[in-house]
Amino acid sequence: MTYLTVLSSLGGGVLIGLAAAWLLFFNNRTAGISGIAAGILPPWQQGDAWRYWFLAGLIISAPLWKLFGGSVQIQIDAPLVVLAVAGLLVGYGARLGGGCTSGHGICGNARLSVRSIVATLTFMTTAGITVFLVRHGL
Amino acid sequence: MNLNLSAFISGLIFGLGLVLAQMTNPEKVLAFLDVAGNWDPSLALVMVGALLTLGTLQRLIRKPSEQIQDTDLQTCVNPKAKIDVKLITGSAIFGIGWGLSGFCPGPALVSLTAGLAGGYVFVAAMFIGFLLFNSLHRGR
């Protein structure tokens, strides 16, 4: 881990925390990405427009970063069928558990919510075990 | 501030944070989760940075839980919400998917502009997962 990695990791985290505080302050909302994204599916409710605007900002961030000379590294090694299964599990699991890495991992933990702490420990554990089995066990 | 504009700015800052921290790179995330391998602990710092920043700012903002609008994530901020089987099962399933792919929802959505088939497949499957939850647990 280089000095630069430490800085970019911390800096990225600060931006994520800032974004969540911003949404909390102006929109009275928690920045849980799975909840925001799932909310664009029917049944549609009035006052859901902000979700599209949030997601638009999120998606446009990478090309904007590139436009200003930054590099965006995305390396996906998993086969498509594995990604399809993983996406299904992530989508369903995040909804069933009431949040994902952002909702529980950042917003809930920052409020010291016991539910979020339990959720975070749970998904960190199963993610770690899964990676271990895939890379070292199977 | 206009709610749509403020949401757009929040999404943009969130995305830039993910990109800067390289959380958008599944291989980097998997290297963080691979404790037994060539472990890359840097992503723990992302969480440290985010929690310290949000923790400090929300103290200044002083927004009571009741004021935060009802989303399904309300359970994260409701101190009275109980730990139940759904929370544990859902989080466990989420973790397996995260560990298989290195993608969680935010980074997967950011990856959409990279033009990679894997990103499209993951996001499409994730929305099917959302729909699956809706059909199984919301009586529709």
Tab-separated table of C-alpha atoms in Angstrom:
chain	number	residue	atom	x	y	z
A	1	MET	CA	0.000	0.000	0.000
A	2	THR	CA	1.722	3.170	-1.184
A	3	TYR	CA	1.399	6.639	0.304
A	4	LEU	CA	-0.642	7.672	-2.715
A	5	THR	CA	-3.047	4.750	-2.243
A	6	VAL	CA	-3.565	5.769	1.380
A	7	LEU	CA	-4.374	9.320	0.301
A	8	SER	CA	-6.746	8.342	-2.516
A	9	SER	CA	-8.522	5.780	-0.330
A	10	LEU	CA	-9.005	8.222	2.539
A	11	GLY	CA	-9.898	11.033	0.129
A	12	GLY	CA	-12.434	8.842	-1.660
A	13	GLY	CA	-13.952	7.922	1.676
A	14	VAL	CA	-14.168	11.594	2.693
A	15	LEU	CA	-16.036	12.369	-0.557
A	16	ILE	CA	-18.457	9.480	0.040
A	17	GLY	CA	-19.095	10.709	3.592
A	18	LEU	CA	-19.578	14.245	2.299
A	19	ALA	CA	-22.061	13.061	-0.329
A	20	ALA	CA	-24.055	11.153	2.301
A	21	ALA	CA	-24.085	14.160	4.653
A	22	TRP	CA	-25.161	16.376	1.739
A	23	LEU	CA	-28.132	14.120	0.903
A	24	LEU	CA	-29.055	13.930	4.572
A	25	PHE	CA	-28.910	17.705	4.958
A	26	PHE	CA	-30.720	18.797	1.795
A	27	ASN	CA	-32.967	15.815	1.027
A	28	ASN	CA	-33.521	14.217	4.452
A	29	ARG	CA	-32.439	10.921	2.913
A	30	THR	CA	-29.877	8.268	3.658
A	31	ALA	CA	-27.453	7.599	0.806
A	32	GLY	CA	-28.184	3.901	0.478
A	33	ILE	CA	-27.551	3.110	-3.163
A	34	SER	CA	-29.553	-0.136	-3.321
A	35	GLY	CA	-32.583	1.588	-1.787
A	36	ILE	CA	-32.302	4.599	-4.091
A	37	ALA	CA	-31.866	2.413	-7.188
A	38	ALA	CA	-34.635	-0.067	-6.304
A	39	GLY	CA	-36.973	2.906	-5.783
A	40	ILE	CA	-37.024	3.658	-9.510
A	41	LEU	CA	-38.915	0.408	-10.108
A	42	PRO	CA	-42.736	0.374	-9.988
A	43	PRO	CA	-44.935	1.155	-8.135
A	44	TRP	CA	-43.876	4.729	-8.762
A	45	GLN	CA	-44.580	7.293	-6.119
A	46	GLN	CA	-44.778	11.044	-6.298
A	47	GLY	CA	-41.622	12.784	-5.244
A	48	ASP	CA	-39.315	10.068	-6.572
A	49	ALA	CA	-37.641	12.279	-9.179
A	50	TRP	CA	-34.655	12.939	-6.930
A	51	ARG	CA	-33.707	9.261	-7.249
A	52	TYR	CA	-33.108	9.632	-10.999
A	53	TRP	CA	-31.069	12.782	-10.410
A	54	PHE	CA	-28.945	11.085	-7.752
A	55	LEU	CA	-28.306	8.086	-10.029
A	56	ALA	CA	-27.538	10.391	-12.967
A	57	GLY	CA	-24.910	12.178	-10.876
A	58	LEU	CA	-23.468	8.863	-9.757
A	59	ILE	CA	-23.230	7.450	-13.276
A	60	ILE	CA	-21.830	10.615	-14.847
A	61	SER	CA	-19.035	10.817	-12.259
A	62	ALA	CA	-16.637	8.450	-14.039
A	63	PRO	CA	-16.703	10.137	-17.482
A	64	LEU	CA	-16.479	13.533	-15.771
A	65	TRP	CA	-13.450	12.362	-13.788
A	66	LYS	CA	-11.825	11.224	-17.054
A	67	LEU	CA	-12.659	14.527	-18.721
A	68	PHE	CA	-10.575	16.289	-16.094
A	69	GLY	CA	-7.640	13.953	-16.632
A	70	GLY	CA	-8.298	11.307	-13.990
A	71	SER	CA	-8.014	7.611	-14.669
A	72	VAL	CA	-10.793	5.127	-14.022
A	73	GLN	CA	-9.603	1.564	-13.578
A	74	ILE	CA	-12.240	-1.114	-13.872
A	75	GLN	CA	-11.004	-4.678	-14.192
A	76	ILE	CA	-13.629	-7.420	-14.227
A	77	ASP	CA	-12.178	-10.936	-14.292
A	78	ALA	CA	-15.251	-12.935	-13.298
A	79	PRO	CA	-17.110	-14.784	-16.103
A	80	LEU	CA	-20.444	-13.318	-17.196
A	81	VAL	CA	-22.473	-16.165	-15.711
A	82	VAL	CA	-20.845	-15.595	-12.312
A	83	LEU	CA	-21.580	-11.868	-12.591
A	84	ALA	CA	-25.216	-12.624	-13.395
A	85	VAL	CA	-25.559	-14.830	-10.305
A	86	ALA	CA	-23.658	-12.290	-8.184
A	87	GLY	CA	-25.855	-9.412	-9.365
A	88	LEU	CA	-28.982	-11.365	-8.495
A	89	LEU	CA	-27.663	-12.151	-5.001
A	90	VAL	CA	-26.521	-8.561	-4.431
A	91	GLY	CA	-29.862	-7.101	-5.536
A	92	TYR	CA	-32.052	-9.522	-3.623
A	93	GLY	CA	-29.810	-9.671	-0.549
A	94	ALA	CA	-29.481	-5.897	-0.237
A	95	ARG	CA	-33.259	-5.465	-0.318
A	96	LEU	CA	-33.926	-8.294	2.111
A	97	GLY	CA	-31.245	-7.036	4.486
A	98	GLY	CA	-32.513	-3.443	4.182
A	99	GLY	CA	-29.279	-1.986	2.850
A	100	CYS	CA	-25.893	-2.539	1.272
A	101	THR	CA	-22.330	-1.323	1.690
A	102	SER	CA	-23.513	2.292	1.540
A	103	GLY	CA	-26.786	2.164	3.495
A	104	HIS	CA	-25.579	-0.091	6.280
A	105	GLY	CA	-21.804	0.139	5.803
A	106	ILE	CA	-21.607	3.940	5.736
A	107	CYS	CA	-24.884	5.636	6.720
A	108	GLY	CA	-26.080	3.166	9.352
A	109	ASN	CA	-22.674	2.583	10.902
A	110	ALA	CA	-22.054	6.327	11.120
A	111	ARG	CA	-25.205	6.524	13.256
A	112	LEU	CA	-23.970	3.555	15.297
A	113	SER	CA	-27.098	1.608	14.357
A	114	VAL	CA	-26.823	-1.880	15.837
A	115	ARG	CA	-28.688	-3.328	12.859
A	116	SER	CA	-26.204	-1.808	10.461
A	117	ILE	CA	-23.204	-2.977	12.472
A	118	VAL	CA	-24.592	-6.526	12.503
A	119	ALA	CA	-25.400	-6.331	8.776
A	120	THR	CA	-21.917	-5.035	7.950
A	121	LEU	CA	-20.163	-7.741	9.967
A	122	THR	CA	-22.399	-10.350	8.303
A	123	PHE	CA	-21.772	-9.320	4.702
A	124	MET	CA	-18.055	-8.720	5.293
A	125	THR	CA	-17.827	-12.252	6.690
A	126	THR	CA	-19.735	-14.008	3.905
A	127	ALA	CA	-17.900	-11.951	1.269
A	128	GLY	CA	-14.548	-12.915	2.824
A	129	ILE	CA	-15.512	-16.595	2.982
A	130	THR	CA	-16.748	-16.517	-0.626
A	131	VAL	CA	-13.499	-14.972	-1.874
A	132	PHE	CA	-11.510	-17.487	0.165
A	133	LEU	CA	-13.435	-20.441	-1.290
A	134	VAL	CA	-13.169	-19.133	-4.852
A	135	ARG	CA	-9.474	-18.275	-4.679
A	136	HIS	CA	-8.023	-20.800	-2.261
A	137	GLY	CA	-10.588	-23.472	-1.525
A	138	LEU	CA	-12.232	-24.744	-4.703
B	1	MET	CA	-31.870	23.991	-2.586
B	2	ASN	CA	-33.884	22.223	-5.259
B	3	LEU	CA	-34.238	18.566	-4.222
B	4	ASN	CA	-33.323	17.211	-7.645
B	5	LEU	CA	-30.245	19.408	-7.920
B	6	SER	CA	-29.029	18.518	-4.439
B	7	ALA	CA	-29.582	14.805	-5.140
B	8	PHE	CA	-27.634	15.145	-8.409
B	9	ILE	CA	-24.726	16.829	-6.630
B	10	SER	CA	-24.745	14.191	-3.896
B	11	GLY	CA	-24.706	11.378	-6.472
B	12	LEU	CA	-21.881	13.068	-8.339
B	13	ILE	CA	-19.727	13.511	-5.218
B	14	PHE	CA	-20.516	9.933	-4.157
B	15	GLY	CA	-19.444	8.603	-7.546
B	16	LEU	CA	-16.247	10.665	-7.575
B	17	GLY	CA	-15.430	9.243	-4.138
B	18	LEU	CA	-15.904	5.689	-5.387
B	19	VAL	CA	-13.754	6.376	-8.445
B	20	LEU	CA	-10.985	8.116	-6.476
B	21	ALA	CA	-10.887	5.280	-3.941
B	22	GLN	CA	-10.926	2.724	-6.808
B	23	MET	CA	-13.923	1.005	-5.264
B	24	THR	CA	-15.257	0.880	-8.811
B	25	ASN	CA	-12.563	-1.695	-9.635
B	26	PRO	CA	-13.859	-5.182	-8.747
B	27	GLU	CA	-10.362	-6.696	-8.735
B	28	LYS	CA	-9.267	-4.115	-6.160
B	29	VAL	CA	-12.300	-4.868	-3.990
B	30	LEU	CA	-11.652	-8.606	-4.222
B	31	ALA	CA	-8.020	-8.000	-3.195
B	32	PHE	CA	-9.391	-6.278	-0.093
B	33	LEU	CA	-11.735	-9.171	0.669
B	34	ASP	CA	-8.966	-11.741	0.068
B	35	VAL	CA	-7.475	-11.688	3.543
B	36	ALA	CA	-5.675	-14.991	3.026
B	37	GLY	CA	-4.069	-13.899	-0.240
B	38	ASN	CA	-2.082	-10.816	-1.191
B	39	TRP	CA	-4.257	-8.624	1.038
B	40	ASP	CA	-4.857	-5.017	-0.002
B	41	PRO	CA	-6.163	-3.259	3.135
B	42	SER	CA	-6.561	0.154	1.492
B	43	LEU	CA	-10.327	-0.087	1.100
B	44	ALA	CA	-10.704	-0.208	4.890
B	45	LEU	CA	-9.406	3.364	4.757
B	46	VAL	CA	-12.306	4.301	2.482
B	47	MET	CA	-14.665	3.258	5.219
B	48	VAL	CA	-12.618	5.100	7.854
B	49	GLY	CA	-12.657	8.295	5.774
B	50	ALA	CA	-16.370	8.020	5.042
B	51	LEU	CA	-17.421	7.203	8.609
B	52	LEU	CA	-15.300	9.963	10.162
B	53	THR	CA	-16.599	12.527	7.657
B	54	LEU	CA	-20.259	11.548	7.874
B	55	GLY	CA	-20.057	11.004	11.630
B	56	THR	CA	-18.652	14.502	12.157
B	57	LEU	CA	-20.948	16.268	9.692
B	58	GLN	CA	-24.150	14.659	10.913
B	59	ARG	CA	-23.324	15.826	14.427
B	60	LEU	CA	-23.180	19.369	13.033
B	61	ILE	CA	-26.330	18.837	10.956
B	62	ARG	CA	-28.208	17.431	13.968
B	63	LYS	CA	-30.953	15.770	11.957
B	64	PRO	CA	-33.126	13.620	14.244
B	65	SER	CA	-33.989	10.113	13.002
B	66	GLU	CA	-37.692	10.995	12.782
B	67	GLN	CA	-36.985	13.704	10.232
B	68	ILE	CA	-35.242	11.360	7.868
B	69	GLN	CA	-37.840	10.399	5.297
B	70	ASP	CA	-39.214	6.940	5.136
B	71	THR	CA	-37.180	4.782	2.852
B	72	ASP	CA	-36.577	1.092	3.214
B	73	LEU	CA	-33.281	2.131	4.728
B	74	GLN	CA	-35.047	3.783	7.604
B	75	THR	CA	-34.209	0.626	9.505
B	76	CYS	CA	-30.555	1.732	9.409
B	77	VAL	CA	-31.278	4.883	11.357
B	78	ASN	CA	-34.106	3.704	13.567
B	79	PRO	CA	-32.541	2.855	16.919
B	80	LYS	CA	-35.580	0.774	17.883
B	81	ALA	CA	-35.445	-1.479	14.838
B	82	LYS	CA	-34.782	-5.066	15.816
B	83	ILE	CA	-32.256	-7.470	14.467
B	84	ASP	CA	-34.184	-10.161	12.630
B	85	VAL	CA	-33.716	-13.123	10.324
B	86	LYS	CA	-34.271	-10.959	7.225
B	87	LEU	CA	-31.417	-8.647	8.174
B	88	ILE	CA	-28.989	-11.518	8.709
B	89	THR	CA	-30.114	-13.632	5.736
B	90	GLY	CA	-30.234	-10.673	3.362
B	91	SER	CA	-26.829	-9.394	4.409
B	92	ALA	CA	-25.315	-12.873	4.164
B	93	ILE	CA	-26.695	-13.312	0.623
B	94	PHE	CA	-25.522	-9.817	-0.324
B	95	GLY	CA	-22.011	-10.645	0.909
B	96	ILE	CA	-21.830	-13.818	-1.197
B	97	GLY	CA	-22.730	-11.833	-4.312
B	98	TRP	CA	-20.235	-9.123	-3.398
B	99	GLY	CA	-17.514	-11.718	-2.865
B	100	LEU	CA	-18.268	-13.505	-6.158
B	101	SER	CA	-18.054	-10.326	-8.228
B	102	GLY	CA	-16.272	-7.573	-6.305
B	103	PHE	CA	-19.246	-5.353	-7.182
B	104	CYS	CA	-21.677	-3.725	-4.793
B	105	PRO	CA	-24.530	-1.540	-6.112
B	106	GLY	CA	-22.812	1.896	-6.263
B	107	PRO	CA	-19.638	0.827	-8.055
B	108	ALA	CA	-21.638	-1.400	-10.424
B	109	LEU	CA	-23.760	1.585	-11.480
B	110	VAL	CA	-20.652	3.747	-11.932
B	111	SER	CA	-19.148	1.031	-14.147
B	112	LEU	CA	-22.025	1.398	-16.645
B	113	THR	CA	-20.199	4.145	-18.545
B	114	ALA	CA	-17.092	1.960	-18.961
B	115	GLY	CA	-18.777	-0.091	-21.696
B	116	LEU	CA	-17.971	-3.466	-20.152
B	117	ALA	CA	-20.315	-6.414	-20.693
B	118	GLY	CA	-19.685	-7.631	-17.142
B	119	GLY	CA	-20.965	-4.352	-15.695
B	120	TYR	CA	-24.144	-4.444	-17.808
B	121	VAL	CA	-24.855	-8.068	-16.877
B	122	PHE	CA	-24.305	-7.402	-13.171
B	123	VAL	CA	-26.545	-4.304	-13.073
B	124	ALA	CA	-29.318	-6.024	-15.051
B	125	ALA	CA	-29.177	-9.035	-12.702
B	126	MET	CA	-29.157	-6.712	-9.687
B	127	PHE	CA	-32.394	-5.055	-10.827
B	128	ILE	CA	-33.903	-8.515	-11.379
B	129	GLY	CA	-32.860	-9.220	-7.776
B	130	PHE	CA	-34.713	-6.058	-6.660
B	131	LEU	CA	-37.809	-7.227	-8.584
B	132	LEU	CA	-37.493	-10.706	-7.097
B	133	PHE	CA	-37.565	-9.167	-3.634
B	134	ASN	CA	-40.603	-7.069	-4.546
B	135	SER	CA	-42.529	-10.059	-5.888
B	136	LEU	CA	-41.616	-12.380	-3.004
B	137	HIS	CA	-41.922	-10.013	-0.077
B	138	ARG	CA	-44.370	-7.336	-1.055
B	139	GLY	CA	-47.290	-9.424	-2.189
B	140	ARG	CA	-47.259	-8.120	-5.738
